[in-house]
Short mmCIF file of C-alpha atoms in Angstrom, two decimals:
data_model
loop_
_atom_site.label_atom_id
_atom_site.label_comp_id
_atom_site.label_asym_id
_atom_site.label_seq_id
_atom_site.Cartn_x
_atom_site.Cartn_y
_atom_site.Cartn_z
CA MET A 260 -127.73 -149.03 59.16
CA SER A 261 -131.06 -149.19 60.91
CA GLU A 262 -134.15 -148.20 58.78
CA THR A 263 -134.78 -145.18 61.16
CA GLU A 264 -131.19 -143.97 59.65
CA ALA A 265 -131.89 -144.86 56.09
CA PRO A 266 -131.75 -141.87 53.30
CA LEU A 267 -135.27 -142.97 52.21
CA ARG A 268 -138.13 -144.98 53.78
CA LEU A 269 -141.40 -145.52 52.46
CA ALA A 270 -143.69 -147.10 55.18
CA GLY A 271 -147.26 -148.21 54.29
CA VAL A 272 -147.74 -145.73 51.60
CA GLU A 273 -151.06 -145.26 49.89
CA ARG A 274 -152.10 -143.38 46.87
CA ARG A 275 -155.60 -142.97 45.18
CA TYR A 276 -156.76 -140.74 42.48
CA ARG A 277 -160.29 -139.80 41.56
CA THR A 278 -161.40 -140.35 38.23
CA GLU A 279 -165.17 -140.19 36.61
CA ALA A 280 -165.22 -143.66 37.21
CA GLY A 281 -164.73 -143.36 40.61
CA GLU A 282 -161.60 -143.91 42.97
CA LEU A 283 -158.70 -145.44 41.57
CA PRO A 284 -156.04 -146.98 44.04
CA VAL A 285 -152.63 -147.03 42.79
CA LEU A 286 -150.56 -147.81 45.80
CA ARG A 287 -151.81 -149.95 48.64
CA GLY A 288 -149.38 -149.82 51.38
CA ALA A 289 -145.98 -149.60 49.78
CA ASP A 290 -142.83 -150.30 51.67
CA LEU A 291 -139.31 -149.55 50.56
CA VAL A 292 -135.99 -148.83 52.22
CA LEU A 293 -133.07 -147.30 50.72
CA ALA A 294 -129.50 -147.50 52.08
CA ALA A 295 -126.84 -145.11 51.60
CA GLY A 296 -124.71 -146.12 48.64
CA GLU A 297 -127.51 -148.55 47.16
CA ILE A 298 -128.72 -148.27 43.72
CA VAL A 299 -132.11 -149.76 43.18
CA ALA A 300 -133.97 -150.65 39.84
CA LEU A 301 -137.64 -150.20 39.78
CA VAL A 302 -139.02 -152.27 37.19
CA ALA A 303 -142.84 -152.71 36.64
CA PRO A 304 -145.31 -152.45 33.63
CA SER A 305 -146.61 -148.96 32.52
CA GLY A 306 -149.56 -147.82 34.72
CA THR A 307 -148.63 -149.81 37.85
CA GLY A 308 -147.50 -146.56 39.80
CA LYS A 309 -143.61 -146.07 39.08
CA SER A 310 -143.99 -142.65 38.36
CA THR A 311 -146.52 -142.09 41.27
CA LEU A 312 -143.86 -144.06 43.88
CA LEU A 313 -141.19 -141.70 42.68
CA HIS A 314 -143.25 -138.64 42.95
CA LEU A 315 -144.17 -139.76 46.59
CA ALA A 316 -140.51 -140.34 47.43
CA GLY A 317 -139.38 -136.98 46.01
CA LEU A 318 -142.08 -135.29 48.00
CA LEU A 319 -143.88 -134.13 44.80
CA GLU A 320 -146.89 -135.61 45.89
CA ARG A 321 -148.31 -136.45 49.45
CA PRO A 322 -149.58 -139.86 50.16
CA ASP A 323 -153.23 -140.54 51.23
CA GLY A 324 -151.64 -143.12 53.75
CA GLY A 325 -148.69 -144.15 55.30
CA GLU A 326 -145.45 -142.04 55.50
CA VAL A 327 -142.43 -140.73 53.66
CA PHE A 328 -139.35 -140.78 55.92
CA VAL A 329 -136.04 -138.89 54.55
CA ALA A 330 -133.21 -139.44 56.61
CA GLY A 331 -135.34 -140.66 59.58
CA ARG A 332 -137.57 -137.44 59.20
CA ALA A 333 -141.33 -137.91 58.41
CA ALA A 334 -142.35 -135.56 55.50
CA GLY A 335 -146.08 -135.98 55.66
CA THR A 336 -146.93 -133.44 58.26
CA LEU A 337 -144.39 -130.68 56.81
CA SER A 338 -145.40 -127.73 55.33
CA ASP A 339 -145.07 -127.19 51.74
CA ALA A 340 -141.96 -124.88 52.10
CA GLY A 341 -140.52 -127.41 54.62
CA ARG A 342 -141.03 -130.09 51.75
CA THR A 343 -139.49 -127.97 49.22
CA ALA A 344 -136.32 -127.31 51.50
CA ILE A 345 -135.77 -130.87 51.72
CA ARG A 346 -136.29 -131.62 48.05
CA ARG A 347 -133.97 -128.79 47.12
CA GLY A 348 -131.15 -129.90 49.63
CA THR A 349 -131.43 -133.65 49.91
CA ILE A 350 -133.24 -135.26 46.79
CA GLY A 351 -132.26 -135.04 43.11
CA PHE A 352 -134.60 -136.14 40.35
CA VAL A 353 -133.73 -136.81 36.93
CA TYR A 354 -136.64 -137.19 34.47
CA GLN A 355 -136.90 -139.14 31.06
CA PHE A 356 -137.10 -135.72 29.20
CA HIS A 357 -134.32 -133.29 30.48
CA HIS A 358 -136.67 -130.33 31.26
CA LEU A 359 -133.87 -127.96 30.80
CA LEU A 360 -134.27 -124.14 30.58
CA PRO A 361 -133.87 -123.55 26.98
CA GLU A 362 -133.00 -119.89 27.32
CA PHE A 363 -130.18 -120.79 29.84
CA THR A 364 -126.76 -122.42 28.89
CA ALA A 365 -125.83 -125.74 30.30
CA GLU A 366 -123.67 -124.10 33.00
CA GLU A 367 -126.58 -121.99 33.99
CA ASN A 368 -128.90 -124.68 34.02
CA VAL A 369 -126.70 -126.67 36.68
CA VAL A 370 -125.84 -123.26 38.60
CA LEU A 371 -129.64 -122.15 39.14
CA PRO A 372 -130.81 -125.04 41.48
CA GLN A 373 -127.76 -123.97 43.64
CA LEU A 374 -128.57 -120.39 43.85
CA ALA A 375 -131.79 -121.37 44.98
CA ALA A 376 -130.46 -123.11 47.73
CA GLY A 377 -128.31 -120.38 48.69
CA VAL A 378 -124.88 -121.12 47.42
CA ALA A 379 -122.85 -118.31 46.43
CA ARG A 380 -122.51 -117.90 42.48
CA GLY A 381 -118.61 -118.34 42.19
CA ALA A 382 -118.92 -121.57 44.19
CA ALA A 383 -122.04 -122.59 42.19
CA ARG A 384 -120.34 -121.99 38.91
CA ASP A 385 -117.27 -123.90 39.94
CA ARG A 386 -119.42 -126.90 41.02
CA ALA A 387 -121.25 -126.63 37.73
CA ARG A 388 -118.22 -126.69 35.60
CA ALA A 389 -116.75 -129.60 37.64
CA LEU A 390 -119.93 -131.72 37.11
CA LEU A 391 -120.33 -131.04 33.63
CA ALA A 392 -116.68 -131.95 32.85
CA GLY A 393 -117.16 -135.03 34.68
CA PHE A 394 -119.86 -136.06 32.24
CA GLY A 395 -117.69 -135.22 29.23
CA LEU A 396 -119.02 -131.78 28.50
CA ARG A 397 -116.05 -129.60 28.86
CA GLY A 398 -116.20 -127.08 26.35
CA ARG A 399 -119.88 -127.35 25.84
CA GLU A 400 -120.68 -125.41 29.21
CA HIS A 401 -121.92 -122.13 27.36
CA HIS A 402 -124.06 -123.88 24.78
CA ALA A 403 -127.98 -123.77 25.12
CA PRO A 404 -129.63 -126.77 25.32
CA GLY A 405 -130.86 -126.53 21.78
CA ARG A 406 -127.38 -126.96 20.55
CA LEU A 407 -126.65 -129.88 22.40
CA SER A 408 -127.39 -133.61 21.45
CA GLY A 409 -130.11 -135.54 23.29
CA GLY A 410 -127.48 -137.42 25.44
CA GLU A 411 -125.54 -134.24 26.12
CA GLN A 412 -128.91 -132.81 27.33
CA GLN A 413 -129.58 -135.44 29.68
CA ARG A 414 -126.15 -135.40 31.08
CA VAL A 415 -126.82 -131.80 31.87
CA ALA A 416 -129.95 -132.77 33.37
CA ILE A 417 -128.19 -135.44 35.61
CA ALA A 418 -125.50 -132.94 36.52
CA ARG A 419 -128.10 -130.58 37.52
CA ALA A 420 -129.78 -133.24 39.94
CA LEU A 421 -126.28 -133.62 41.42
CA ALA A 422 -125.51 -130.09 41.70
CA ASN A 423 -126.75 -129.64 45.58
CA ARG A 424 -125.05 -132.76 46.75
CA PRO A 425 -128.15 -134.54 47.30
CA ARG A 426 -128.37 -137.87 49.39
CA ILE A 427 -130.96 -139.29 47.53
CA LEU A 428 -131.28 -139.65 43.78
CA LEU A 429 -134.65 -140.53 41.86
CA ALA A 430 -134.79 -141.09 38.29
CA ASP A 431 -137.72 -141.96 36.16
CA GLU A 432 -136.82 -143.64 32.93
CA PRO A 433 -133.71 -141.40 32.59
CA THR A 434 -132.44 -142.91 29.49
CA GLY A 435 -135.87 -143.82 27.92
CA ASN A 436 -135.53 -141.09 25.34
CA LEU A 437 -132.22 -141.97 23.90
CA ASP A 438 -130.92 -144.44 21.32
CA VAL A 439 -129.67 -147.57 22.62
CA GLY A 440 -125.90 -146.93 22.38
CA THR A 441 -126.14 -143.43 23.92
CA ALA A 442 -128.47 -144.76 26.52
CA GLY A 443 -125.80 -147.26 27.64
CA LEU A 444 -123.24 -144.54 27.91
CA VAL A 445 -125.21 -141.98 29.74
CA PHE A 446 -126.50 -144.67 32.36
CA GLU A 447 -122.97 -145.81 32.95
CA GLU A 448 -121.92 -142.13 33.64
CA LEU A 449 -125.04 -141.96 35.84
CA LEU A 450 -124.30 -145.14 37.77
CA ALA A 451 -120.49 -143.91 38.18
CA ALA A 452 -121.63 -140.53 39.59
CA VAL A 453 -124.00 -141.96 41.99
CA ARG A 454 -121.61 -144.51 43.47
CA GLY A 455 -118.72 -142.13 43.60
CA GLN A 456 -121.03 -139.91 45.72
CA GLY A 457 -122.35 -142.76 47.97
CA LEU A 458 -126.13 -141.81 47.04
CA ALA A 459 -129.06 -143.90 47.73
CA ALA A 460 -130.81 -144.02 44.33
CA LEU A 461 -133.99 -145.51 42.91
CA ILE A 462 -134.09 -145.77 39.12
CA ALA A 463 -137.11 -146.72 37.17
CA THR A 464 -136.32 -148.23 33.98
CA HIS A 465 -137.85 -150.72 31.43
CA ASN A 466 -134.38 -151.87 30.27
CA PRO A 467 -133.60 -155.22 31.97
CA GLU A 468 -129.96 -155.02 30.73
CA LEU A 469 -129.86 -151.71 32.83
CA ALA A 470 -131.69 -152.81 35.81
CA ALA A 471 -129.07 -155.85 35.84
CA ARG A 472 -126.23 -153.56 36.44
CA MET A 473 -127.97 -152.06 39.63
CA ASP A 474 -127.66 -153.77 43.20
CA ARG A 475 -131.16 -155.04 43.17
CA THR A 476 -134.50 -154.83 41.57
CA VAL A 477 -137.94 -154.09 42.94
CA THR A 478 -141.29 -154.17 41.31
CA LEU A 479 -144.77 -153.04 41.96
CA ARG A 480 -147.50 -155.98 42.45
CA ASP A 481 -151.09 -154.96 43.54
CA GLY A 482 -149.92 -151.30 44.64
CA ARG A 483 -147.22 -152.76 46.89
CA VAL A 484 -143.55 -153.05 46.54
CA VAL A 485 -141.80 -156.70 46.20
CA GLU A 486 -138.36 -157.83 45.30
CA GLY A 487 -137.69 -158.65 41.93
#
C-alpha cells in the first residue's frame, strides 16, 4: 500500500498553543503513516503531545502546519461540516473515560452515532446488539451506564467507536481508568475487534506490556514521531 492510499497519514504536522508565557510548540513536523490492519502503540511521557497528536489525527483540532490525510484526502482545507462527516464515517475514537450518555442505555449509546450517520433505526439496533454481544454484554444492552461496571462501560464505549464501521480507530489510554486485570481483558477484546475488522489503529498507552502486543511502537521526541 502506498502512502497516498493509507487510511491515515500525517505529513509535517505542527501544533502550537498560546500561553501566558508565550507560544508553546508541541508538535514540530510530525510524520506518521498507518496502514490498513496495522495496530500502532503510541508510547510517550505525559506532556509530550500524545493527546494533541490523536486529536489532530481524529480531525478534532486543526494543525498549525503540515497536513492530515484520511484515505488520501487532505483534511486541512475542508469545512467543519466536511471534517465532521469524515469523523462520523471513517474514524472511531476511544477515550480513557468512557463518556457514555448517562440517560441512555448501553444499546442506545451505540445506536445514536449510527442514527447521526443516517443508518435506519432497525439496522442500527441490530448492529449495536451484535457489537455488544461480541464484547460479552448480551443481557446488559438495556442497562444505563450507571448500572455497569467500569470495564463494561469501556466495552460499550469501544462498541460505540466501532458502530459506524470506521477505517481508523484512535484510542487515548483506553484502559487507563481500569484495574490491571480488567484492563488486560478489555484490551484483548479491543485488539481482537480491530484485527477482525482490518482497521488502522493508533493507541496511546503508558503500559509497555500492552504496547508489546501491538504491531509496532512509536514515540514523540522533540515534537516529532520516531520509531520505538
